[in-house]
Amino acid sequence: MGTAERKEREKQRRRTTIINAAERIFFSSRGNKKTMDDVAKRVELSKGTLYLYFKNKDELLYAIAQKGVNKLCDYLKQSTSTTLNGREQLSEYGDAFVQFVTDHPKHFDLILRFEILEPTIESDMIMEPALNLLQHALTLGQSDGTIRKDHTEKELVIVLWSQMVGILNTIKHKEKYLNQFNIDVQQIIKGHFHLIMQGIG
Amino acid sequence: MGTAERKEREKQRRRTTIINAAERIFFSSRGNKKTMDDVAKRVELSKGTLYLYFKNKDELLYAIAQKGVNKLCDYLKQSTSTTLNGREQLSEYGDAFVQFVTDHPKHFDLILRFEILEPTIESDMIMEPALNLLQHALTLGQSDGTIRKDHTEKELVIVLWSQMVGILNTIKHKEKYLNQFNIDVQQIIKGHFHLIMQGIG
DNA sequence: TTCAAAAAATGACTTAGAGTCATAAAATAA
DNA sequence: TTATTTTATGACTCTAAGTCATTTTTTGAA
């Protein structure tokens, strides 16, 4: 009988339930309700049970962040077009990315968190799936001559993504400073893209 | 009589003593000795006293990070030369910065921490003094024609520094990932500088 | 020199929240 | 029906930051 299989499915379903409850808790702007106890209460399980499904709080957050990366990949796939050269495709991906951040700021914050914090999860390159998509544009550009060839696609994709993380980190954490100097966030993003598109060719 | 002045000086001296002790504690690679209790023990004061001199742990860390920024400014000043054009000066500053990070990795880690973490200190742009130096090179370059003028110096300096933070963050936190793909850190830094120097002109 | 007031220092205590584990309840299968 | 395995529970432990009533030291006027 397929008891084991059914149990496995139930386990997965419960895991998903926990992730969704946690998402609502962690993404709520309501004050300080962000503890595992809060999640447990929300999902109507005991705290101990949460720790049967997730090794620790970080693993739970990581699972939520992964959902975000999947969403981002959808955005990127959507903006993929065979009519574009590598350079144009890269630019499209940049726009799609900004759109994703605009549409799902909380998910993006969480992804940023895992880009930025001391790695707590073993296999920790949460963006990998999205980076692989980006890399296609670079490979394409290198073969159609629209992107420089003095660095490998892998190197370039890491440099580009790292720079992007830096820019978005500043936008998120230095809002006060930017305001203080009347610096427009849109201008920063534009400036970044201008530099990159000129530098990449 | 100058009692008040003397007291003020003693207060400053004690503050410095605490900062130095904390630096040795926080920068020690030895296991887990990184608590305020550990600092208190080291400096031979009670924990309560630490909180008379620093509002919280973060303020103490911030003071250490500021020492690091001062050191970095020394590096930048050292590499300033009137014989260079803006673009060349910028490049020199890049090298000086890498040298600083090499010489003082722990200080740099702490600076990065304040660039990256949710702002806990009110006036939170710890790098400001160093950014002002960088900005001189940009201003110079914009007037001698070696640096693009379609963005203000302030915008450019923020974009450049943010990108740099992103790159260094990746190097620090994604070491495993980079190794996994046999990616050389030096190549990443070079790639970054190549892109920037081409993009900035 | 004396001594009351002010300033500085103390460390036991409180707090918050992550993570644990002995125990109990539920599900399984013989 | 019942022994065994799986899943769930929540009271408890642990850690480290931050507090505060009390004590000690310093100050300066008499």
Short mmCIF file of C-alpha atoms in Angstrom, two decimals, chain A residues 37-103:
data_model
loop_
_atom_site.label_atom_id
_atom_site.label_comp_id
_atom_site.label_asym_id
_atom_site.label_seq_id
_atom_site.Cartn_x
_atom_site.Cartn_y
_atom_site.Cartn_z
CA ASP A 37 6.05 31.37 18.57
CA ASP A 38 4.02 33.74 16.43
CA VAL A 39 4.34 31.47 13.42
CA ALA A 40 3.35 28.47 15.55
CA LYS A 41 0.28 30.27 16.83
CA ARG A 42 -0.70 31.34 13.32
CA VAL A 43 -0.40 27.88 11.83
CA GLU A 44 -2.02 26.31 14.93
CA LEU A 45 0.84 23.99 15.68
CA SER A 46 3.23 23.91 18.59
CA LYS A 47 6.64 25.46 18.28
CA GLY A 48 8.24 22.05 18.67
CA THR A 49 6.43 20.88 15.55
CA LEU A 50 7.89 23.71 13.48
CA TYR A 51 11.30 22.40 14.37
CA LEU A 52 10.35 18.98 13.03
CA TYR A 53 9.83 20.56 9.61
CA PHE A 54 12.62 23.16 9.66
CA LYS A 55 15.98 22.82 11.34
CA ASN A 56 15.87 26.42 12.52
CA LYS A 57 14.33 29.79 11.85
CA ASP A 58 16.79 30.54 9.06
CA GLU A 59 15.79 27.46 7.11
CA LEU A 60 12.21 28.56 7.26
CA LEU A 61 13.12 32.03 6.02
CA TYR A 62 15.24 30.46 3.31
CA ALA A 63 12.28 28.45 2.06
CA ILE A 64 10.28 31.65 1.74
CA ALA A 65 13.16 33.37 -0.08
CA GLN A 66 13.28 30.46 -2.53
CA LYS A 67 9.65 31.07 -3.42
CA GLY A 68 10.73 34.61 -4.22
CA VAL A 69 13.54 33.45 -6.49
CA ASN A 70 11.08 31.26 -8.36
CA LYS A 71 8.84 34.26 -8.90
CA LEU A 72 11.82 36.24 -10.15
CA CYS A 73 12.68 33.48 -12.59
CA ASP A 74 9.17 33.73 -13.98
CA TYR A 75 9.70 37.43 -14.58
CA LEU A 76 12.98 36.76 -16.34
CA LYS A 77 11.57 33.99 -18.52
CA GLN A 78 8.68 36.23 -19.44
CA SER A 79 11.09 38.89 -20.67
CA THR A 80 13.17 36.48 -22.73
CA SER A 81 12.90 37.01 -26.46
CA THR A 82 14.72 35.37 -29.36
CA THR A 83 14.58 38.58 -31.38
CA LEU A 84 17.06 40.37 -29.09
CA ASN A 85 20.83 40.29 -29.18
CA GLY A 86 22.73 39.52 -25.99
CA ARG A 87 23.16 43.10 -24.95
CA GLU A 88 19.51 43.94 -25.52
CA GLN A 89 18.42 40.82 -23.67
CA LEU A 90 20.59 41.79 -20.71
CA SER A 91 18.94 45.17 -20.64
CA GLU A 92 15.52 43.55 -20.73
CA TYR A 93 16.49 41.35 -17.79
CA GLY A 94 17.53 44.43 -15.88
CA ASP A 95 14.09 45.96 -16.39
CA ALA A 96 12.36 42.71 -15.46
CA PHE A 97 14.39 42.56 -12.31
CA VAL A 98 13.44 46.09 -11.29
CA GLN A 99 9.83 45.18 -11.98
CA PHE A 100 10.09 42.15 -9.72
CA VAL A 101 11.57 44.22 -6.91
CA THR A 102 8.76 46.74 -7.31
CA ASP A 103 6.05 44.07 -7.32
#
